[in-house]
Amino acid sequence: MVRSLKPSQIRRLVRRPGIRKHRNSLRYKMRIKQGDTVQVISGDDKGKIGEVLRVFPERNMVLVEGVNIVTYHRKPQREGESGRIETKEAPIPVCKVMAYSKKQEVASRIGYQITADGRKVRVLKKTGEILD
């Protein structure tokens, strides 16, 4: 759960580019979308490649398949049941991932282009590959 901010905090933060107001909180403009292939560029999982499973614009985070694995030790809930160890992915900040081209095998920044039929599409800057 995202904590709500004071109105004065929201007014100050909304002046920054890419941040907009949403109820009593903020939402960040995200160029990475669900289903994109990304490469982790910093942290413990640097170099790993995976697909984005979920996007959290209110927290500026993404959930990537096979990255940032956390372990939970669960106590038994009922009598006769044994405890267990669960592992799953945890969200990471979107600034730590970069869009990845499977064809060229290179990570790249994302730009925008208008196609001939008038659609605005996301494009990898290094390869020119269209994502949408």
Short mmCIF file of C-alpha atoms in Angstrom, two decimals, residues 1-77:
data_model
loop_
_atom_site.label_atom_id
_atom_site.label_comp_id
_atom_site.label_asym_id
_atom_site.label_seq_id
_atom_site.Cartn_x
_atom_site.Cartn_y
_atom_site.Cartn_z
CA MET A 1 0.00 0.00 0.00
CA VAL A 2 1.31 3.39 -0.95
CA ARG A 3 1.17 6.01 1.75
CA SER A 4 -0.87 9.09 0.97
CA LEU A 5 0.98 12.37 0.69
CA LYS A 6 0.16 15.82 1.98
CA PRO A 7 -1.27 18.21 -0.64
CA SER A 8 1.84 20.40 -0.38
CA GLN A 9 4.08 17.38 -1.13
CA ILE A 10 1.97 16.43 -4.15
CA ARG A 11 2.09 19.99 -5.56
CA ARG A 12 5.87 20.06 -5.24
CA LEU A 13 6.44 16.63 -6.82
CA VAL A 14 4.00 17.12 -9.72
CA ARG A 15 6.26 19.90 -11.06
CA ARG A 16 8.81 17.22 -12.02
CA PRO A 17 8.53 15.77 -15.54
CA GLY A 18 6.96 12.32 -15.78
CA ILE A 19 5.04 12.52 -12.48
CA ARG A 20 1.31 13.19 -12.31
CA LYS A 21 -1.31 13.37 -9.59
CA HIS A 22 -3.56 10.36 -8.91
CA ARG A 23 -6.06 10.51 -6.03
CA ASN A 24 -4.01 11.15 -2.86
CA SER A 25 -0.84 9.78 -4.39
CA LEU A 26 1.37 10.04 -7.47
CA ARG A 27 1.79 8.05 -10.69
CA TYR A 28 4.99 7.88 -12.71
CA LYS A 29 5.20 7.86 -16.49
CA MET A 30 6.54 4.46 -17.46
CA ARG A 31 8.10 3.58 -20.81
CA ILE A 32 8.38 -0.09 -19.86
CA LYS A 33 5.12 -2.01 -20.22
CA GLN A 34 3.85 -5.43 -19.23
CA GLY A 35 5.11 -8.12 -21.61
CA ASP A 36 8.32 -6.27 -22.60
CA THR A 37 11.65 -8.07 -22.46
CA VAL A 38 14.11 -6.20 -20.25
CA GLN A 39 17.69 -6.53 -19.01
CA VAL A 40 18.72 -5.61 -15.46
CA ILE A 41 21.47 -2.97 -15.61
CA SER A 42 22.43 -2.66 -11.93
CA GLY A 43 22.18 -4.47 -8.62
CA ASP A 44 22.63 -8.10 -7.57
CA ASP A 45 20.86 -9.45 -10.67
CA LYS A 46 22.85 -7.30 -13.15
CA GLY A 47 22.84 -8.80 -16.64
CA LYS A 48 19.76 -11.00 -16.19
CA ILE A 49 17.11 -10.91 -18.90
CA GLY A 50 13.40 -11.51 -18.32
CA GLU A 51 9.87 -10.57 -19.23
CA VAL A 52 7.94 -7.90 -17.32
CA LEU A 53 5.09 -9.66 -15.49
CA ARG A 54 3.53 -6.58 -13.88
CA VAL A 55 4.01 -2.82 -13.73
CA PHE A 56 3.43 -0.65 -10.62
CA PRO A 57 3.22 3.00 -11.82
CA GLU A 58 2.30 4.29 -8.36
CA ARG A 59 5.57 2.89 -6.95
CA ASN A 60 7.71 3.32 -10.13
CA MET A 61 8.54 -0.40 -10.04
CA VAL A 62 8.28 -3.48 -12.26
CA LEU A 63 8.04 -7.22 -11.57
CA VAL A 64 10.44 -9.16 -13.82
CA GLU A 65 10.37 -12.92 -14.33
CA GLY A 66 13.33 -14.64 -12.62
CA VAL A 67 14.79 -11.43 -11.14
CA ASN A 68 15.01 -10.33 -7.48
CA ILE A 69 13.96 -13.69 -6.03
CA VAL A 70 13.02 -13.47 -2.35
CA THR A 71 12.52 -16.35 0.08
CA TYR A 72 9.68 -16.62 2.59
CA HIS A 73 9.74 -19.09 5.49
CA ARG A 74 6.11 -20.04 6.21
CA LYS A 75 5.01 -21.49 9.52
CA PRO A 76 2.47 -24.31 9.50
CA GLN A 77 -1.10 -22.94 9.58
#
